[in-house]
């Protein structure tokens, strides 16, 4: 049994936070932000709009795209570092919002690599026969943990959600999850931290980050994950049609893409200029946009890669497939 993505969806909140807006909040300017990050604007959820609401919206779009109903979903996995609550899980809130009555539900936490980690879990559940349809959702309300007085972090993050349906349904066209690799390094766990919410601390709510250090790791780790993923599939970089890196920073994306010298720059898909860094949701939002705007041919390959707090990183190779799974 082969697992494939048979539908994707995403959701971005309406409110746009521009660099000009940020200039009024902290000592920064549009030129600095664009040259250092590539970001022009990002989306911010409403005060009564939470991770599970955005996740449910992305999930509905993915189910519609896949042509299946909520009661056909066996498992809901939500990747997030900004859940509505520690307990209950955001996946349970989404399960009831969708009316996915027979679905089991759990959250996973792998920071900005959450989508790739969740994809690995979904693939395993489908390929072992435990589930037929897994609904994967990544959703983040990063504005809720962003310190809008800290100019080194508040310019980077945005809110948003993405989703896909991973299935063994032989009748559906989709994108086979050809290979996948995951990694982590807990030695570097102090580089990106949200102290609150766990049992150690209760009042330190804002995300803190050693940006310079993170930058170097991000480029190296995503490159190595991509190469490992290609090796696992027995492929070369010239076999990839599209590369979708985590949308953390245009300089990270460009530095990484440069290391793949045979991949034309226009084949590196970017949304960072309009949404900023949406953590776990980022590669899923980009994948959904790519699939909605480009005609992907049978056999074409899309390589996803992400990196985040933990540290965690990974990559997943998708192959467009109209064949029986
Ligand atoms: N506006 C203007 N100046 C700013 C600023 C802002 N928003 N943020 C920081 N600065 C200043 C710093 O205070 C520093 O000033 P100093 O030299 O007087 O001390 C100067 O700009 C350079 O700061 P530095 O941190 O070296 O900049 P940088 O080029 O490394 O860019 C980041 C900072 C955060 C954009 C960059 O390190 C980065 O993107 N890192 C990766 C972060 C990331 O993507 N994390 C998520 C991964 S999942």
CSV table of C-alpha atoms and ligand atoms in Angstrom, one decimal:
chain,number,residue,atom,x,y,z
A,1,UNK,CA,0.0,0.0,0.0
A,2,UNK,CA,1.4,3.4,-1.0
A,3,UNK,CA,0.4,6.7,0.7
A,4,UNK,CA,-0.3,9.7,-1.3
A,5,UNK,CA,-1.5,13.2,-0.8
A,6,UNK,CA,-4.9,13.3,-2.6
A,7,UNK,CA,-5.9,16.9,-1.6
A,8,UNK,CA,-4.5,20.1,-0.1
A,9,UNK,CA,-5.9,23.2,1.5
A,10,UNK,CA,-4.8,26.3,3.3
A,11,UNK,CA,-6.2,29.2,5.2
A,12,UNK,CA,-4.7,32.7,5.8
A,13,UNK,CA,-6.4,35.2,8.1
A,14,UNK,CA,-7.7,38.4,6.5
A,15,UNK,CA,-5.7,40.9,8.5
A,16,UNK,CA,-2.4,42.0,6.9
A,17,UNK,CA,0.4,43.3,9.0
A,18,UNK,CA,2.8,45.2,6.7
A,19,UNK,CA,6.4,46.3,7.3
A,20,UNK,CA,5.0,49.9,7.5
A,21,UNK,CA,2.7,48.8,10.3
A,22,UNK,CA,5.7,47.3,12.1
A,23,UNK,CA,7.6,50.6,11.7
A,24,UNK,CA,5.1,52.2,14.0
A,25,UNK,CA,5.5,49.5,16.6
A,26,UNK,CA,9.3,49.0,16.9
A,27,UNK,CA,12.5,50.7,15.8
A,28,UNK,CA,12.7,49.1,12.3
A,29,UNK,CA,12.1,49.9,8.7
A,30,UNK,CA,10.8,48.4,5.5
A,31,UNK,CA,14.2,48.4,3.8
A,32,UNK,CA,15.9,46.5,6.7
A,33,UNK,CA,13.1,43.9,6.9
A,34,UNK,CA,13.0,43.2,3.1
A,35,UNK,CA,16.8,43.0,2.7
A,36,UNK,CA,17.3,40.8,5.8
A,37,UNK,CA,14.2,38.5,5.5
A,38,UNK,CA,12.4,39.0,2.1
A,39,UNK,CA,9.2,39.7,4.0
A,40,UNK,CA,6.8,42.5,3.0
A,41,UNK,CA,3.7,41.4,4.9
A,42,UNK,CA,2.3,38.7,7.0
A,43,UNK,CA,-1.2,37.7,8.2
A,44,UNK,CA,-2.5,38.0,11.7
A,45,UNK,CA,-5.5,36.1,13.1
A,46,UNK,CA,-8.4,37.9,14.7
A,47,UNK,CA,-8.7,38.1,18.5
A,48,UNK,CA,-11.4,35.4,18.5
A,49,UNK,CA,-9.7,33.3,15.8
A,50,UNK,CA,-7.5,30.4,17.2
A,51,UNK,CA,-5.3,27.6,15.9
A,52,UNK,CA,-8.2,25.1,15.7
A,53,UNK,CA,-10.4,27.6,13.8
A,54,UNK,CA,-7.7,28.2,11.2
A,55,UNK,CA,-6.9,24.5,11.1
A,56,UNK,CA,-10.5,23.5,10.5
A,57,UNK,CA,-10.8,26.0,7.7
A,58,UNK,CA,-7.7,24.6,6.0
A,59,UNK,CA,-9.0,21.0,6.6
A,60,UNK,CA,-12.3,21.8,5.0
A,61,UNK,CA,-10.5,23.0,1.9
A,62,UNK,CA,-8.3,19.9,1.8
A,63,UNK,CA,-11.3,17.5,2.2
A,64,UNK,CA,-13.1,19.3,-0.6
A,65,UNK,CA,-10.0,19.1,-2.8
A,66,UNK,CA,-9.7,15.4,-2.1
A,67,UNK,CA,-13.3,14.8,-2.7
A,68,UNK,CA,-14.0,13.0,0.6
A,69,UNK,CA,-16.2,13.8,3.5
A,70,UNK,CA,-15.2,14.3,7.2
A,71,UNK,CA,-16.8,11.0,8.2
A,72,UNK,CA,-14.3,9.2,5.9
A,73,UNK,CA,-11.4,10.4,7.9
A,74,UNK,CA,-9.7,7.8,10.2
A,75,UNK,CA,-7.1,10.0,11.9
A,76,UNK,CA,-6.5,13.7,12.4
A,77,UNK,CA,-3.0,14.9,13.1
A,78,UNK,CA,-2.4,18.5,14.0
A,79,UNK,CA,1.2,19.9,13.9
A,80,UNK,CA,1.5,23.1,16.0
A,81,UNK,CA,3.5,24.9,18.6
A,82,UNK,CA,0.6,27.2,19.4
A,83,UNK,CA,-2.2,24.9,20.3
A,84,UNK,CA,-5.5,26.3,21.7
A,85,UNK,CA,-4.8,24.6,25.0
A,86,UNK,CA,-2.2,22.1,26.4
A,87,UNK,CA,-5.2,19.9,26.8
A,88,UNK,CA,-7.5,19.2,25.0
A,89,UNK,CA,-5.5,18.8,21.8
A,90,UNK,CA,-6.3,21.1,18.9
A,91,UNK,CA,-6.9,18.0,16.8
A,92,UNK,CA,-9.8,17.0,19.1
A,93,UNK,CA,-11.3,20.6,18.7
A,94,UNK,CA,-11.0,20.2,14.9
A,95,UNK,CA,-12.4,16.7,15.0
A,96,UNK,CA,-15.6,18.0,16.5
A,97,UNK,CA,-15.7,21.2,14.4
A,98,UNK,CA,-15.6,19.0,11.2
A,99,UNK,CA,-17.9,16.3,12.6
A,100,UNK,CA,-15.2,13.7,11.8
A,101,UNK,CA,-16.9,11.3,14.2
A,102,UNK,CA,-14.9,8.1,13.5
A,103,UNK,CA,-11.5,9.9,13.5
A,104,UNK,CA,-8.8,9.5,16.2
A,105,UNK,CA,-7.0,12.7,16.9
A,106,UNK,CA,-3.6,13.9,18.3
A,107,UNK,CA,-1.3,16.8,18.1
A,108,UNK,CA,2.4,16.7,17.3
A,109,UNK,CA,5.0,19.2,18.1
A,110,UNK,CA,8.1,19.6,15.9
A,111,UNK,CA,8.1,23.4,15.6
A,112,UNK,CA,8.6,24.6,12.0
A,113,UNK,CA,9.3,21.0,10.9
A,114,UNK,CA,5.8,19.9,12.1
A,115,UNK,CA,4.3,19.4,8.6
A,116,UNK,CA,7.1,17.0,7.6
A,117,UNK,CA,7.0,15.1,10.9
A,118,UNK,CA,3.2,14.7,10.6
A,119,UNK,CA,3.6,13.6,7.0
A,120,UNK,CA,5.9,10.8,8.1
A,121,UNK,CA,3.3,9.7,10.7
A,122,UNK,CA,0.5,9.9,8.2
A,123,UNK,CA,2.5,7.9,5.7
A,124,UNK,CA,3.2,5.2,8.2
A,125,UNK,CA,-0.4,4.9,9.4
A,126,UNK,CA,-1.6,4.6,5.9
A,127,UNK,CA,1.1,2.2,4.6
A,128,UNK,CA,0.7,-0.2,7.6
A,129,UNK,CA,-3.0,-0.3,6.8
A,130,UNK,CA,-4.0,1.2,10.2
A,131,UNK,CA,-5.8,4.0,8.4
A,132,UNK,CA,-7.2,4.7,5.0
A,133,UNK,CA,-7.5,8.5,5.1
A,134,UNK,CA,-5.4,10.6,7.4
A,135,UNK,CA,-6.2,14.3,7.7
A,136,UNK,CA,-2.9,16.3,8.3
A,137,UNK,CA,-3.3,19.8,9.5
A,138,UNK,CA,-0.6,22.4,10.5
A,139,UNK,CA,-1.9,25.5,12.1
A,140,UNK,CA,-0.2,28.3,14.0
A,141,UNK,CA,-1.2,31.4,15.8
A,142,UNK,CA,2.3,32.6,16.2
A,143,UNK,CA,1.1,36.2,16.9
A,144,UNK,CA,0.0,34.8,20.3
A,145,UNK,CA,3.6,34.1,21.3
A,146,UNK,CA,5.3,37.0,19.5
A,147,UNK,CA,6.7,39.8,21.5
A,148,UNK,CA,5.7,42.9,19.5
A,149,UNK,CA,8.3,44.9,21.5
A,150,UNK,CA,11.2,42.7,20.3
A,151,UNK,CA,12.2,43.9,16.8
A,152,UNK,CA,14.5,40.9,16.1
A,153,UNK,CA,11.6,38.4,16.2
A,154,UNK,CA,8.3,40.3,15.7
A,155,UNK,CA,9.0,41.0,12.1
A,156,UNK,CA,9.4,37.4,11.2
A,157,UNK,CA,6.2,35.6,12.1
A,158,UNK,CA,2.7,35.3,10.7
A,159,UNK,CA,-0.4,33.2,11.3
A,160,UNK,CA,-1.9,30.6,9.0
A,161,UNK,CA,-2.9,27.0,8.5
A,162,UNK,CA,-2.4,24.2,5.9
A,163,UNK,CA,-3.8,20.8,5.5
A,164,UNK,CA,-3.7,17.7,3.3
A,165,UNK,CA,-5.4,14.3,3.1
A,166,UNK,CA,-3.0,11.3,3.0
A,167,UNK,CA,-4.7,8.3,1.6
A,168,UNK,CA,-4.3,4.8,0.3
A,169,UNK,CA,-7.4,5.2,-2.0
A,170,UNK,CA,-6.3,3.6,-5.3
A,171,UNK,CA,-9.0,5.5,-7.3
A,172,UNK,CA,-7.6,8.9,-6.5
A,173,UNK,CA,-4.9,10.9,-8.3
A,174,UNK,CA,-2.4,12.5,-6.0
A,175,UNK,CA,1.3,12.8,-5.0
A,176,UNK,CA,3.0,9.7,-3.7
A,177,UNK,CA,5.1,10.3,-0.6
A,178,UNK,CA,8.2,8.7,-2.2
A,179,UNK,CA,10.7,9.2,0.6
A,180,UNK,CA,11.0,11.1,3.8
A,181,UNK,CA,13.7,11.8,6.4
A,182,UNK,CA,13.5,13.3,9.9
A,183,UNK,CA,16.2,14.5,12.3
A,184,UNK,CA,16.6,16.4,15.5
A,185,UNK,CA,19.3,17.8,17.8
A,186,UNK,CA,18.3,18.5,21.4
A,187,UNK,CA,21.8,19.9,22.1
A,188,UNK,CA,20.6,23.1,20.4
A,189,UNK,CA,17.2,23.3,22.1
A,190,UNK,CA,18.0,26.7,23.6
A,191,UNK,CA,18.2,28.5,20.2
A,192,UNK,CA,14.4,28.8,19.8
A,193,UNK,CA,12.3,28.7,23.0
A,194,UNK,CA,8.8,29.4,24.1
A,195,UNK,CA,9.2,28.9,27.8
A,196,UNK,CA,5.6,29.0,29.0
A,197,UNK,CA,3.0,26.3,28.9
A,198,UNK,CA,5.2,23.4,30.1
A,199,UNK,CA,5.8,22.2,33.7
A,200,UNK,CA,9.0,24.2,34.2
A,201,UNK,CA,7.7,27.7,33.6
A,202,UNK,CA,4.4,29.4,33.6
A,203,UNK,CA,4.8,33.1,33.0
A,204,UNK,CA,7.4,33.5,30.2
A,205,UNK,CA,5.1,33.6,27.3
A,206,UNK,CA,7.1,35.0,24.4
A,207,UNK,CA,9.2,33.2,21.8
A,208,UNK,CA,12.9,33.9,22.1
A,209,UNK,CA,15.4,33.1,19.4
A,210,UNK,CA,19.2,33.3,18.7
A,211,UNK,CA,18.6,34.4,15.1
A,212,UNK,CA,22.2,34.3,13.8
A,213,UNK,CA,22.9,30.8,15.1
A,214,UNK,CA,19.5,29.5,13.9
A,215,UNK,CA,20.3,30.9,10.4
A,216,UNK,CA,23.5,28.8,10.0
A,217,UNK,CA,21.8,25.6,11.2
A,218,UNK,CA,18.8,26.2,9.0
A,219,UNK,CA,20.7,26.3,5.7
A,220,UNK,CA,23.0,23.3,6.5
A,221,UNK,CA,20.3,21.1,8.0
A,222,UNK,CA,17.7,21.6,5.2
A,223,UNK,CA,20.3,20.9,2.6
A,224,UNK,CA,21.4,17.7,4.3
A,225,UNK,CA,17.8,16.6,4.7
A,226,UNK,CA,17.1,17.2,1.0
A,227,UNK,CA,20.1,15.2,0.0
A,228,UNK,CA,19.3,12.3,2.3
A,229,UNK,CA,15.7,12.3,1.0
A,230,UNK,CA,16.9,12.2,-2.6
A,231,UNK,CA,19.4,9.4,-1.7
A,232,UNK,CA,16.6,7.3,-0.1
A,233,UNK,CA,14.6,7.6,-3.3
A,234,UNK,CA,17.6,6.9,-5.5
A,235,UNK,CA,17.3,10.3,-7.2
A,236,UNK,CA,19.5,13.3,-8.0
A,237,UNK,CA,18.7,17.0,-7.7
A,238,UNK,CA,18.1,17.2,-11.4
A,239,UNK,CA,15.1,14.9,-10.9
A,240,UNK,CA,13.3,17.5,-8.8
A,241,UNK,CA,10.7,19.8,-10.5
A,242,UNK,CA,10.1,22.0,-7.5
A,243,UNK,CA,11.7,22.7,-4.2
A,244,UNK,CA,9.6,24.0,-1.3
A,245,UNK,CA,11.7,25.0,1.6
A,246,UNK,CA,10.4,26.2,5.0
A,247,UNK,CA,9.5,29.9,4.5
A,248,UNK,CA,11.7,31.3,7.3
A,249,UNK,CA,13.7,33.9,5.6
A,250,UNK,CA,14.4,34.7,1.9
A,251,UNK,CA,18.2,34.6,2.7
A,252,UNK,CA,17.9,31.1,4.2
A,253,UNK,CA,15.9,30.0,1.2
A,254,UNK,CA,18.3,31.5,-1.3
A,255,UNK,CA,21.4,30.3,0.5
A,256,UNK,CA,20.0,26.8,0.6
A,257,UNK,CA,18.8,26.9,-3.0
A,258,UNK,CA,22.3,28.0,-4.2
A,259,UNK,CA,23.7,24.7,-2.8
A,260,UNK,CA,21.5,22.9,-5.4
A,261,UNK,CA,23.3,24.4,-8.4
A,262,UNK,CA,21.3,22.3,-11.0
A,263,UNK,CA,18.0,23.5,-9.8
A,264,UNK,CA,16.8,26.7,-11.6
A,265,UNK,CA,16.0,29.5,-9.1
A,266,UNK,CA,12.5,29.9,-10.5
A,267,UNK,CA,11.8,26.3,-9.4
A,268,UNK,CA,12.2,27.2,-5.7
A,269,UNK,CA,8.7,28.1,-4.6
A,270,UNK,CA,8.3,31.1,-2.2
A,271,UNK,CA,5.5,32.7,-0.2
A,272,UNK,CA,7.7,34.3,2.5
A,273,UNK,CA,7.2,37.8,1.1
A,274,UNK,CA,3.5,37.7,1.7
A,275,UNK,CA,3.0,35.4,4.7
A,276,UNK,CA,6.3,35.6,6.7
A,277,UNK,CA,7.2,32.5,8.8
A,278,UNK,CA,4.1,30.6,9.7
A,279,UNK,CA,6.1,27.8,11.4
A,280,UNK,CA,4.6,24.3,10.9
A,281,UNK,CA,2.0,25.6,8.4
A,282,UNK,CA,4.6,27.1,6.0
A,283,UNK,CA,5.5,24.3,3.7
A,284,UNK,CA,1.9,23.2,3.5
A,285,UNK,CA,0.6,26.6,2.6
A,286,UNK,CA,3.3,26.8,-0.1
A,287,UNK,CA,2.5,23.3,-1.4
A,288,UNK,CA,-1.2,24.1,-1.6
A,289,UNK,CA,-0.5,27.3,-3.6
A,290,UNK,CA,1.9,25.6,-5.9
A,291,UNK,CA,-0.6,22.8,-6.7
A,292,UNK,CA,-3.4,25.3,-7.3
A,293,UNK,CA,-1.3,27.4,-9.7
A,294,UNK,CA,0.9,25.0,-11.6
A,295,UNK,CA,-0.1,22.0,-13.7
A,296,UNK,CA,2.1,19.2,-12.3
A,297,UNK,CA,2.6,16.3,-14.7
A,298,UNK,CA,2.6,12.6,-13.9
A,299,UNK,CA,6.0,11.6,-12.4
A,300,UNK,CA,7.1,15.2,-11.5
A,301,UNK,CA,8.7,15.5,-8.2
A,302,UNK,CA,8.3,18.1,-5.4
A,303,UNK,CA,10.8,18.2,-2.6
A,304,UNK,CA,9.6,19.7,0.7
A,305,UNK,CA,12.0,20.6,3.5
A,306,UNK,CA,11.7,22.3,6.9
A,307,UNK,CA,13.7,23.2,9.9
A,308,UNK,CA,12.7,24.5,13.3
A,309,UNK,CA,13.1,24.7,17.1
A,310,UNK,CA,14.1,21.6,18.9
A,311,UNK,CA,16.2,21.6,16.8
A,312,UNK,CA,14.2,19.6,14.3
A,313,UNK,CA,14.5,19.2,10.5
A,314,UNK,CA,13.4,16.9,7.7
A,315,UNK,CA,12.4,16.5,4.1
A,316,UNK,CA,9.8,14.7,2.1
A,317,UNK,CA,9.8,13.8,-1.6
A,318,UNK,CA,6.4,13.8,-3.4
A,319,UNK,CA,5.8,12.2,-6.8
A,320,UNK,CA,2.8,13.1,-8.9
A,321,UNK,CA,0.8,10.0,-9.5
A,322,UNK,CA,-2.4,9.2,-11.3
A,323,UNK,CA,-1.8,5.5,-11.0
A,324,UNK,CA,-3.4,3.1,-8.6
A,325,UNK,CA,-1.6,3.4,-5.2
B,1,LIG,N1,15.1,46.3,12.3
B,1,LIG,C1,16.2,47.0,12.3
B,1,LIG,N2,17.3,46.5,12.9
B,1,LIG,C2,17.3,45.3,13.5
B,1,LIG,C3,16.1,44.5,13.5
B,1,LIG,C4,15.0,45.1,12.9
B,1,LIG,N3,13.8,44.4,12.9
B,1,LIG,N4,16.3,43.4,14.2
B,1,LIG,C5,17.6,43.4,14.5
B,1,LIG,N5,18.2,44.6,14.2
B,1,LIG,C6,19.6,45.0,14.3
B,1,LIG,C7,20.3,44.3,15.5
B,1,LIG,O1,19.9,44.9,16.7
B,1,LIG,C8,21.7,44.4,15.1
B,1,LIG,O2,22.1,45.7,15.5
B,1,LIG,P1,23.6,45.9,16.2
B,1,LIG,O3,24.6,45.5,15.1
B,1,LIG,O4,23.6,47.4,16.4
B,1,LIG,O5,23.6,45.1,17.4
B,1,LIG,C9,21.7,44.4,13.6
B,1,LIG,O6,20.3,44.7,13.2
B,1,LIG,C10,22.1,43.1,13.0
B,1,LIG,O7,21.4,42.0,13.7
B,1,LIG,P2,21.6,40.5,13.3
B,1,LIG,O8,20.8,39.7,14.3
B,1,LIG,O9,23.1,40.2,13.1
B,1,LIG,O10,20.9,40.5,11.9
B,1,LIG,P3,20.8,39.3,10.9
B,1,LIG,O11,21.3,39.8,9.6
B,1,LIG,O12,21.3,38.0,11.4
B,1,LIG,O13,19.2,39.2,10.7
B,1,LIG,C11,17.5,37.7,11.5
B,1,LIG,C12,18.4,38.8,11.8
B,1,LIG,C13,16.6,37.3,12.7
B,1,LIG,C14,16.5,38.2,10.4
B,1,LIG,C15,18.3,36.5,10.9
B,1,LIG,O14,19.3,36.1,11.8
B,1,LIG,C16,17.4,35.3,10.7
B,1,LIG,O15,16.5,35.3,9.8
B,1,LIG,N6,17.7,34.2,11.4
B,1,LIG,C17,16.9,33.0,11.2
B,1,LIG,C18,15.6,33.1,12.0
B,1,LIG,C19,14.6,32.1,11.5
B,1,LIG,O16,14.3,32.0,10.4
B,1,LIG,N7,14.1,31.4,12.5
B,1,LIG,C20,13.1,30.4,12.3
B,1,LIG,C21,13.7,29.2,11.9
B,1,LIG,S1,12.5,28.0,12.0
